[in-house]
mmCIF file of C-alpha atoms in Angstrom:
data_model
loop_
_atom_site.group_PDB
_atom_site.id
_atom_site.type_symbol
_atom_site.label_atom_id
_atom_site.label_comp_id
_atom_site.label_asym_id
_atom_site.label_seq_id
_atom_site.Cartn_x
_atom_site.Cartn_y
_atom_site.Cartn_z
ATOM 1 C CA UNK A 1 0.000 0.000 0.000
ATOM 2 C CA UNK A 2 1.457 3.345 -1.069
ATOM 3 C CA UNK A 3 0.971 6.105 1.505
ATOM 4 C CA UNK A 4 0.635 9.685 0.317
ATOM 5 C CA UNK A 5 -0.292 13.226 1.265
ATOM 6 C CA UNK A 6 -1.765 16.144 -0.635
ATOM 7 C CA UNK A 7 0.110 19.436 -0.268
ATOM 8 C CA UNK A 8 -2.091 22.356 -1.255
ATOM 9 C CA UNK A 9 -5.788 22.011 -0.489
ATOM 10 C CA UNK A 10 -7.404 24.656 -2.652
ATOM 11 C CA UNK A 11 -9.459 23.849 -5.734
ATOM 12 C CA UNK A 12 -7.115 21.329 -7.390
ATOM 13 C CA UNK A 13 -6.061 19.829 -4.068
ATOM 14 C CA UNK A 14 -9.719 19.076 -3.386
ATOM 15 C CA UNK A 15 -10.073 17.590 -6.869
ATOM 16 C CA UNK A 16 -7.237 15.160 -6.069
ATOM 17 C CA UNK A 17 -8.817 14.499 -2.663
ATOM 18 C CA UNK A 18 -12.189 13.599 -4.181
ATOM 19 C CA UNK A 19 -10.556 11.539 -6.947
ATOM 20 C CA UNK A 20 -8.844 9.443 -4.276
ATOM 21 C CA UNK A 21 -12.238 8.260 -3.015
ATOM 22 C CA UNK A 22 -13.505 7.512 -6.521
ATOM 23 C CA UNK A 23 -10.425 5.497 -7.433
ATOM 24 C CA UNK A 24 -10.379 3.524 -4.187
ATOM 25 C CA UNK A 25 -14.130 2.898 -4.307
ATOM 26 C CA UNK A 26 -13.579 1.172 -7.635
ATOM 27 C CA UNK A 27 -10.594 -0.781 -6.207
ATOM 28 C CA UNK A 28 -8.308 0.675 -8.875
ATOM 29 C CA UNK A 29 -5.471 1.813 -6.647
ATOM 30 C CA UNK A 30 -3.391 0.447 -3.841
ATOM 31 C CA UNK A 31 -2.974 3.792 -2.079
ATOM 32 C CA UNK A 32 -3.718 5.276 1.307
ATOM 33 C CA UNK A 33 -4.129 8.996 1.792
ATOM 34 C CA UNK A 34 -2.742 9.767 5.241
ATOM 35 C CA UNK A 35 -2.382 13.551 5.480
ATOM 36 C CA UNK A 36 -3.339 16.921 4.050
ATOM 37 C CA UNK A 37 -1.344 20.132 4.094
ATOM 38 C CA UNK A 38 -2.240 23.747 3.431
ATOM 39 C CA UNK A 39 -1.015 26.983 5.003
ATOM 40 C CA UNK A 40 -4.655 28.056 5.357
ATOM 41 C CA UNK A 41 -6.022 25.723 8.037
ATOM 42 C CA UNK A 42 -9.602 26.850 7.373
ATOM 43 C CA UNK A 43 -9.459 25.283 3.927
ATOM 44 C CA UNK A 44 -9.921 21.827 5.478
ATOM 45 C CA UNK A 45 -13.480 22.734 6.425
ATOM 46 C CA UNK A 46 -14.457 24.777 3.346
ATOM 47 C CA UNK A 47 -15.662 23.373 0.037
ATOM 48 C CA UNK A 48 -13.887 24.639 -3.057
ATOM 49 C CA UNK A 49 -16.044 25.348 -6.074
ATOM 50 C CA UNK A 50 -14.016 25.141 -9.272
ATOM 51 C CA UNK A 51 -14.769 24.590 -12.923
ATOM 52 C CA UNK A 52 -13.697 20.962 -12.379
ATOM 53 C CA UNK A 53 -15.927 19.963 -9.453
ATOM 54 C CA UNK A 54 -19.342 20.772 -8.106
ATOM 55 C CA UNK A 55 -17.811 22.136 -4.894
ATOM 56 C CA UNK A 56 -18.631 19.038 -2.838
ATOM 57 C CA UNK A 57 -15.871 17.379 -0.863
ATOM 58 C CA UNK A 58 -15.692 14.311 1.323
ATOM 59 C CA UNK A 59 -14.885 14.825 4.987
ATOM 60 C CA UNK A 60 -11.295 15.577 5.971
ATOM 61 C CA UNK A 61 -11.834 14.441 9.576
ATOM 62 C CA UNK A 62 -9.943 11.138 9.379
ATOM 63 C CA UNK A 63 -6.730 12.617 7.949
ATOM 64 C CA UNK A 64 -3.821 14.240 9.758
ATOM 65 C CA UNK A 65 -3.565 17.898 8.823
ATOM 66 C CA UNK A 66 -0.559 20.169 8.569
ATOM 67 C CA UNK A 67 -0.032 23.835 7.841
ATOM 68 C CA UNK A 68 3.725 23.383 7.206
ATOM 69 C CA UNK A 69 4.861 21.011 4.464
ATOM 70 C CA UNK A 70 8.302 20.620 6.057
ATOM 71 C CA UNK A 71 6.683 19.323 9.244
ATOM 72 C CA UNK A 72 4.575 16.951 7.125
ATOM 73 C CA UNK A 73 7.665 15.590 5.350
ATOM 74 C CA UNK A 74 9.507 15.163 8.670
ATOM 75 C CA UNK A 75 6.682 13.425 10.546
ATOM 76 C CA UNK A 76 4.968 11.244 7.956
ATOM 77 C CA UNK A 77 6.234 8.020 6.399
ATOM 78 C CA UNK A 78 5.192 8.738 2.803
ATOM 79 C CA UNK A 79 5.784 7.072 -0.533
ATOM 80 C CA UNK A 80 4.653 10.108 -2.533
ATOM 81 C CA UNK A 81 3.025 13.515 -2.369
ATOM 82 C CA UNK A 82 0.596 15.239 -4.674
ATOM 83 C CA UNK A 83 1.293 18.963 -4.871
ATOM 84 C CA UNK A 84 -1.477 21.287 -5.981
ATOM 85 C CA UNK A 85 0.079 24.655 -5.330
ATOM 86 C CA UNK A 86 0.631 28.065 -6.878
ATOM 87 C CA UNK A 87 3.241 27.688 -9.621
ATOM 88 C CA UNK A 88 5.806 29.774 -7.743
ATOM 89 C CA UNK A 89 5.926 27.050 -5.063
ATOM 90 C CA UNK A 90 6.210 23.991 -7.311
ATOM 91 C CA UNK A 91 9.995 23.777 -7.559
ATOM 92 C CA UNK A 92 10.961 24.369 -3.919
ATOM 93 C CA UNK A 93 8.395 22.006 -2.445
ATOM 94 C CA UNK A 94 9.067 19.309 -5.063
ATOM 95 C CA UNK A 95 12.828 19.528 -4.441
ATOM 96 C CA UNK A 96 12.307 19.353 -0.674
ATOM 97 C CA UNK A 97 10.009 16.330 -1.000
ATOM 98 C CA UNK A 98 12.375 14.545 -3.393
ATOM 99 C CA UNK A 99 15.298 15.256 -1.065
ATOM 100 C CA UNK A 100 13.206 13.776 1.763
ATOM 101 C CA UNK A 101 12.971 10.553 -0.252
ATOM 102 C CA UNK A 102 9.408 10.974 -1.490
ATOM 103 C CA UNK A 103 8.117 10.644 -5.063
ATOM 104 C CA UNK A 104 6.281 13.752 -6.348
ATOM 105 C CA UNK A 105 3.263 14.308 -8.566
ATOM 106 C CA UNK A 106 3.185 18.051 -9.238
ATOM 107 C CA UNK A 107 0.460 20.001 -10.935
ATOM 108 C CA UNK A 108 1.289 21.931 -14.078
ATOM 109 C CA UNK A 109 3.087 24.009 -15.065
ATOM 110 C CA UNK A 110 6.295 22.455 -13.849
ATOM 111 C CA UNK A 111 7.916 25.695 -12.650
ATOM 112 C CA UNK A 112 8.439 29.324 -13.575
ATOM 113 C CA UNK A 113 11.855 29.046 -15.215
ATOM 114 C CA UNK A 114 14.301 26.573 -16.707
ATOM 115 C CA UNK A 115 16.612 26.623 -13.679
ATOM 116 C CA UNK A 116 13.782 25.636 -11.349
ATOM 117 C CA UNK A 117 12.702 22.841 -13.695
ATOM 118 C CA UNK A 118 16.277 21.577 -13.812
ATOM 119 C CA UNK A 119 16.515 21.663 -10.014
ATOM 120 C CA UNK A 120 13.410 19.465 -9.834
ATOM 121 C CA UNK A 121 14.835 17.011 -12.377
ATOM 122 C CA UNK A 122 18.199 16.926 -10.610
ATOM 123 C CA UNK A 123 16.582 16.267 -7.215
ATOM 124 C CA UNK A 124 14.566 13.377 -8.672
ATOM 125 C CA UNK A 125 17.645 11.862 -10.300
ATOM 126 C CA UNK A 126 19.958 12.405 -7.312
ATOM 127 C CA UNK A 127 17.470 10.784 -4.928
ATOM 128 C CA UNK A 128 16.318 7.967 -7.206
ATOM 129 C CA UNK A 129 12.722 9.214 -7.020
ATOM 130 C CA UNK A 130 10.055 9.811 -9.622
ATOM 131 C CA UNK A 131 8.767 13.250 -10.548
ATOM 132 C CA UNK A 132 5.599 13.520 -12.619
ATOM 133 C CA UNK A 133 4.005 16.710 -13.859
ATOM 134 C CA UNK A 134 0.230 16.607 -14.263
ATOM 135 C CA UNK A 135 0.127 17.877 -17.819
ATOM 136 C CA UNK A 136 -3.205 16.232 -18.627
ATOM 137 C CA UNK A 137 -3.813 18.219 -21.808
ATOM 138 C CA UNK A 138 -1.608 15.794 -23.711
ATOM 139 C CA UNK A 139 -4.632 13.462 -23.797
ATOM 140 C CA UNK A 140 -7.119 16.024 -25.086
ATOM 141 C CA UNK A 141 -8.302 15.426 -28.688
ATOM 142 C CA UNK A 142 -6.669 18.573 -30.063
ATOM 143 C CA UNK A 143 -3.292 17.548 -28.706
ATOM 144 C CA UNK A 144 -3.576 13.897 -29.706
ATOM 145 C CA UNK A 145 -4.607 14.976 -33.224
ATOM 146 C CA UNK A 146 -1.568 17.253 -33.473
ATOM 147 C CA UNK A 147 0.629 14.355 -32.383
ATOM 148 C CA UNK A 148 -0.802 12.201 -35.155
ATOM 149 C CA UNK A 149 -0.288 14.978 -37.726
ATOM 150 C CA UNK A 150 3.313 15.275 -36.587
ATOM 151 C CA UNK A 151 3.910 11.521 -36.758
ATOM 152 C CA UNK A 152 2.373 11.046 -40.202
ATOM 153 C CA UNK A 153 3.789 14.273 -41.657
ATOM 154 C CA UNK A 154 0.365 15.402 -42.864
ATOM 155 C CA UNK A 155 1.080 19.039 -42.016
ATOM 156 C CA UNK A 156 4.709 18.975 -43.084
ATOM 157 C CA UNK A 157 7.848 19.031 -40.963
ATOM 158 C CA UNK A 158 8.274 21.009 -37.788
ATOM 159 C CA UNK A 159 11.109 23.517 -37.789
#
């Protein structure tokens, strides 16, 4: 069983939270959510309405809660974290988690600049951990069609 935490519990953090219940209800994952982290403690009791969800969330009562991700990483025995944070925080928190020996799934975009992206990649490689960026648009029809056009040369060569 893979144990994980969600860091960042705004709109997308709550989407990941609700998806956890859907996936486990269908017995499709061997994971256990153990903790939640957000600097705004009140977010654990507020629903987040986004364009992705209807604003309904399952209860957070049975999960340990943190307002400091460093405390979370120090106290919890985690296999991975899901980070759903403002982009300016992606690199630092991913690097810290990777350096703590935890795999990271980070929301998009990866980071704000090339140096930060490289720091994330280096931390994953140096610690033998996986880093995944949640760039889900690659599966949208427009993107998959462009991939096919590229592969079959229908629109010519890319420069």
